Amino acid sequence: MSSTASAVNAAGTAATPAIKLGRWQFWGRLMVVPYLLVFVIFVLYPVCYGLWLARHPQSYEHLVADPIFFRSVINTIIFLVVAINVKMLVALVLSGFFVQSRWWIKILAGIFILPWAVPSIPTILSVRFMLNPEWGVINSTIFHLTGLDGPNWLNDPTLALSFAMLMHIWKSLPFWTLILVAGRLSIPTEQYEAASVDGASSWQKFKFISWPALRTLYVTSLILSMIWTLGDFNSVYLLTGGGPADLTHVLATLGIRYLRLDQVDLSMASIVVALPLILPLVYFMMKRLSK
């Protein structure tokens, strides 16, 4: 009898954690349901609906026949190659500056981070007003100093796209600088101290200590920045609106152009054709993160 009672008690004791575990699983799954609903409604459904709208081959034929499409592809490639590499190289240099432990550098770091912290719309529109050829502060200053009228900055496609890239660099540079600063802070200071004792120069310290430690973080940040930049339309659309004559559009803003023309199928098709650029970057990003 006692052995039977012990077995029953043991079975009840073993069943209690199972019941508790089952309850935790139930409430855990219940808490995940709202997130899944939001994901399905606001992410999965729009993506699937967009792919369905872009299912017709005629949409891609019309897209390729539009000369603005090829100009947008070229602008996108220029944006990725120039803006991202300049931004990351400047961030790498600035990270070495801001990592110094001086009180005034901390103040500069607080000011430096402001462009990334403030919203994009008011800052970019402010720059657009500054570049206005008639009453913008830049041309007004040029007129007061030289008596000459300043150029129409955003009426030249090359200048307009260059200013859009500058806005992108100015806006996102603080974030990537902070990422690289965090990477530099993880390097043991003893390595730099030993290098100083051996008489190493600043360049040698960077080449043999800083860069080997930052290389993986730098490449990962570069790939992630490319993925985010492909979806960034603020820098171009808010500054130039794709103008002049739709010559500064990138793939991220080309879809908006077709939406304004009530060509939803071409808008979705312009987004789908960007996938061959995005998917390899996502693959390499996930491959590096899985190491």
XYZ file of C-alpha atoms in Angstrom:
291
model
C 0.000 0.000 0.000
C 2.751 2.422 0.915
C 4.566 1.730 -2.344
C 1.351 2.357 -4.270
C 0.788 5.655 -2.444
C 4.370 6.682 -3.134
C 3.912 5.912 -6.791
C 0.704 7.964 -6.897
C 2.396 10.878 -5.132
C 5.350 10.655 -7.464
C 3.042 10.617 -10.466
C 1.124 13.638 -9.121
C 4.370 15.492 -8.437
C 5.600 14.745 -11.952
C 2.286 15.811 -13.470
C 2.232 19.174 -11.689
C 5.251 20.667 -13.543
C 3.799 19.356 -16.790
C 0.514 21.138 -16.079
C 2.341 24.324 -15.111
C 4.503 24.068 -18.210
C 1.395 23.620 -20.314
C -0.149 26.738 -18.796
C 2.978 28.780 -19.452
C 3.005 27.563 -23.030
C -0.646 28.524 -23.432
C -0.181 32.057 -22.091
C 3.070 32.440 -24.030
C 1.350 31.535 -27.275
C -1.568 33.775 -26.407
C 0.768 36.731 -25.899
C 2.347 36.102 -29.301
C -1.014 36.201 -31.111
C -1.281 40.060 -31.246
C 2.206 40.302 -32.747
C 1.356 37.652 -35.325
C -1.847 39.497 -36.236
C 0.050 42.769 -36.674
C 2.689 40.982 -38.764
C 0.087 39.328 -40.979
C -2.053 42.448 -41.442
C 0.649 45.086 -41.864
C 3.574 43.088 -43.325
C 2.619 39.752 -44.867
C -0.669 40.849 -46.457
C 0.728 44.055 -48.067
C 3.724 42.163 -49.439
C 1.586 39.386 -50.896
C -0.920 41.894 -52.272
C 1.868 43.911 -53.872
C 3.327 40.799 -55.496
C -0.140 39.917 -56.761
C -0.545 43.376 -58.322
C 2.838 43.009 -60.008
C 2.136 39.562 -61.415
C 1.439 40.667 -64.997
C 4.394 40.487 -67.444
C 3.001 43.543 -69.241
C 3.777 45.653 -66.166
C 7.489 44.877 -66.483
C 7.412 45.495 -70.228
C 5.947 48.962 -69.639
C 8.417 49.549 -66.812
C 11.435 48.696 -68.967
C 10.060 50.869 -71.777
C 10.044 53.883 -69.454
C 13.404 55.734 -69.741
C 12.953 57.034 -66.178
C 13.312 53.448 -64.928
C 16.845 53.017 -66.297
C 17.804 56.445 -64.974
C 16.472 55.402 -61.550
C 18.519 52.196 -61.602
C 21.677 54.152 -62.437
C 20.919 56.696 -59.714
C 20.369 53.882 -57.221
C 23.708 52.277 -58.051
C 25.486 55.649 -57.798
C 23.744 56.294 -54.487
C 24.825 52.926 -53.098
C 28.422 53.053 -54.318
C 29.187 56.685 -53.490
C 27.032 57.629 -50.513
C 27.448 54.441 -48.496
C 31.195 54.105 -48.969
C 31.814 57.768 -48.182
C 29.545 57.532 -45.154
C 31.193 54.424 -43.744
C 34.744 55.678 -44.353
C 33.966 58.979 -42.630
C 32.281 57.062 -39.788
C 35.406 54.923 -39.414
C 37.600 58.019 -39.159
C 35.251 59.840 -36.780
C 34.955 56.779 -34.543
C 38.672 57.082 -33.851
C 38.165 60.721 -32.927
C 35.151 60.296 -30.658
C 36.662 57.363 -28.793
C 39.066 59.741 -27.039
C 38.283 60.412 -23.380
C 38.315 64.216 -23.326
C 35.489 66.254 -21.833
C 35.002 68.508 -24.849
C 34.776 65.519 -27.194
C 31.754 64.312 -25.224
C 30.075 67.670 -25.865
C 30.873 67.436 -29.579
C 29.503 63.885 -29.630
C 26.202 65.121 -28.180
C 25.943 67.774 -30.912
C 27.089 65.340 -33.599
C 24.292 62.883 -32.866
C 21.517 65.480 -33.299
C 20.989 65.004 -37.082
C 20.234 61.330 -36.512
C 18.008 61.998 -33.490
C 15.743 64.662 -35.024
C 12.962 63.688 -37.497
C 13.820 63.558 -41.196
C 10.937 65.607 -42.576
C 11.645 68.987 -40.923
C 15.428 68.727 -41.351
C 15.411 67.780 -45.034
C 12.679 70.286 -45.883
C 14.706 72.965 -44.090
C 17.676 72.211 -46.342
C 15.347 72.351 -49.356
C 14.202 75.823 -48.321
C 17.828 76.878 -47.828
C 18.603 75.810 -51.408
C 15.700 77.771 -52.898
C 17.148 79.894 -55.749
C 15.009 82.961 -55.018
C 14.786 83.393 -51.260
C 16.958 80.604 -49.870
C 19.560 81.584 -47.281
C 22.445 80.190 -49.369
C 21.729 82.234 -52.503
C 20.843 85.262 -50.381
C 24.249 85.046 -48.716
C 25.973 84.678 -52.092
C 24.133 87.756 -53.396
C 25.028 89.873 -50.349
C 28.711 88.882 -50.548
C 29.264 88.984 -54.325
C 26.258 90.764 -55.816
C 25.685 87.746 -58.059
C 22.715 85.422 -58.198
C 23.394 81.944 -56.912
C 22.701 78.835 -58.998
C 19.454 76.941 -59.032
C 20.867 74.112 -56.957
C 18.070 71.585 -57.334
C 17.433 72.292 -61.026
C 20.621 70.506 -62.052
C 20.266 66.690 -61.867
C 23.898 66.126 -60.851
C 23.818 68.757 -58.112
C 20.387 67.635 -56.925
C 21.439 63.987 -56.603
C 24.696 65.061 -54.931
C 22.786 67.075 -52.341
C 20.468 64.104 -51.772
C 23.503 61.904 -51.083
C 24.920 64.554 -48.757
C 21.616 64.625 -46.875
C 21.697 60.844 -46.537
C 25.283 60.925 -45.271
C 24.583 63.795 -42.861
C 21.448 62.111 -41.522
C 22.749 58.569 -40.969
C 26.443 59.227 -40.278
C 26.042 59.606 -36.469
C 24.389 56.192 -36.123
C 27.145 54.270 -37.904
C 29.812 56.298 -36.131
C 28.355 55.223 -32.794
C 28.332 51.592 -33.945
C 32.027 51.766 -34.812
C 32.802 53.664 -31.594
C 31.262 50.758 -29.676
C 33.486 48.394 -31.652
C 36.589 50.420 -30.828
C 35.704 50.515 -27.134
C 35.661 46.704 -27.076
C 39.364 46.588 -28.026
C 41.574 46.163 -24.919
C 43.570 49.307 -24.193
C 46.556 47.157 -23.211
C 47.151 46.422 -26.883
C 47.521 50.122 -27.684
C 49.721 50.652 -24.653
C 52.022 47.816 -25.695
C 52.164 49.189 -29.235
C 53.086 52.640 -27.895
C 55.913 51.126 -25.862
C 57.192 49.445 -29.036
C 57.111 52.824 -30.813
C 54.201 52.133 -33.157
C 52.713 55.087 -35.029
C 48.998 55.936 -35.132
C 48.681 54.368 -38.574
C 50.406 51.175 -37.398
C 48.081 50.970 -34.400
C 45.095 51.262 -36.710
C 46.479 48.798 -39.261
C 47.497 46.052 -36.847
C 45.103 46.555 -33.896
C 42.004 48.605 -34.726
C 41.226 47.391 -38.246
C 41.548 43.628 -37.574
C 39.152 44.059 -34.632
C 36.735 46.286 -36.576
C 36.813 44.567 -39.961
C 33.903 42.184 -39.338
C 31.785 44.912 -37.745
C 32.623 47.324 -40.569
C 31.658 44.896 -43.352
C 28.472 43.879 -41.543
C 27.520 47.531 -41.049
C 28.288 48.234 -44.705
C 25.938 45.480 -45.892
C 23.201 46.484 -43.464
C 23.542 50.119 -44.528
C 23.114 49.098 -48.176
C 19.917 47.202 -47.335
C 18.471 50.148 -45.431
C 19.533 52.660 -48.082
C 17.723 50.755 -50.823
C 14.506 51.458 -48.931
C 15.356 55.051 -48.006
C 13.255 57.490 -50.018
C 13.342 60.453 -47.624
C 16.681 61.873 -48.709
C 15.674 62.038 -52.372
C 11.936 62.528 -52.292
C 11.792 65.220 -49.624
C 14.708 67.166 -51.112
C 14.181 66.930 -54.873
C 10.841 65.165 -55.307
C 12.571 63.148 -58.011
C 13.153 66.281 -60.077
C 14.137 68.011 -62.143
C 12.169 66.204 -64.864
C 12.194 62.947 -62.846
C 15.970 62.655 -63.322
C 16.935 62.103 -59.665
C 14.562 59.260 -58.866
C 15.924 56.125 -57.235
C 14.099 52.809 -57.045
C 12.746 53.705 -53.594
C 11.034 56.835 -54.971
C 10.117 55.524 -58.406
C 7.197 53.615 -56.942
C 5.800 56.843 -55.483
C 6.038 58.471 -58.911
C 3.882 55.737 -60.440
C 1.425 55.936 -57.555
C 0.970 59.644 -58.217
C 0.298 58.750 -61.874
C -2.296 56.178 -60.725
C -0.215 53.301 -62.118
C -0.272 50.934 -59.184
C 0.921 47.919 -61.158
C 4.048 49.755 -62.320
C 4.615 50.993 -58.785
C 4.624 47.458 -57.442
C 6.717 46.231 -60.363
C 9.377 48.870 -59.647
C 9.612 47.526 -56.103
C 9.799 43.895 -57.223
C 12.693 44.594 -59.611
C 14.681 45.884 -56.631
C 14.590 42.422 -55.046
C 17.622 41.147 -57.039
C 19.603 43.892 -55.317
C 18.167 43.325 -51.852
C 18.030 39.530 -51.574
C 21.780 38.895 -52.103
C 22.561 41.531 -49.490
C 20.131 39.926 -47.056
C 21.693 36.518 -47.766
C 25.240 37.726 -47.085
C 24.014 39.599 -44.004
C 22.352 36.517 -42.520
C 25.358 34.372 -43.425
C 27.714 36.688 -41.570
C 25.432 36.900 -38.545
C 25.139 33.114 -38.366
C 28.916 32.689 -37.987
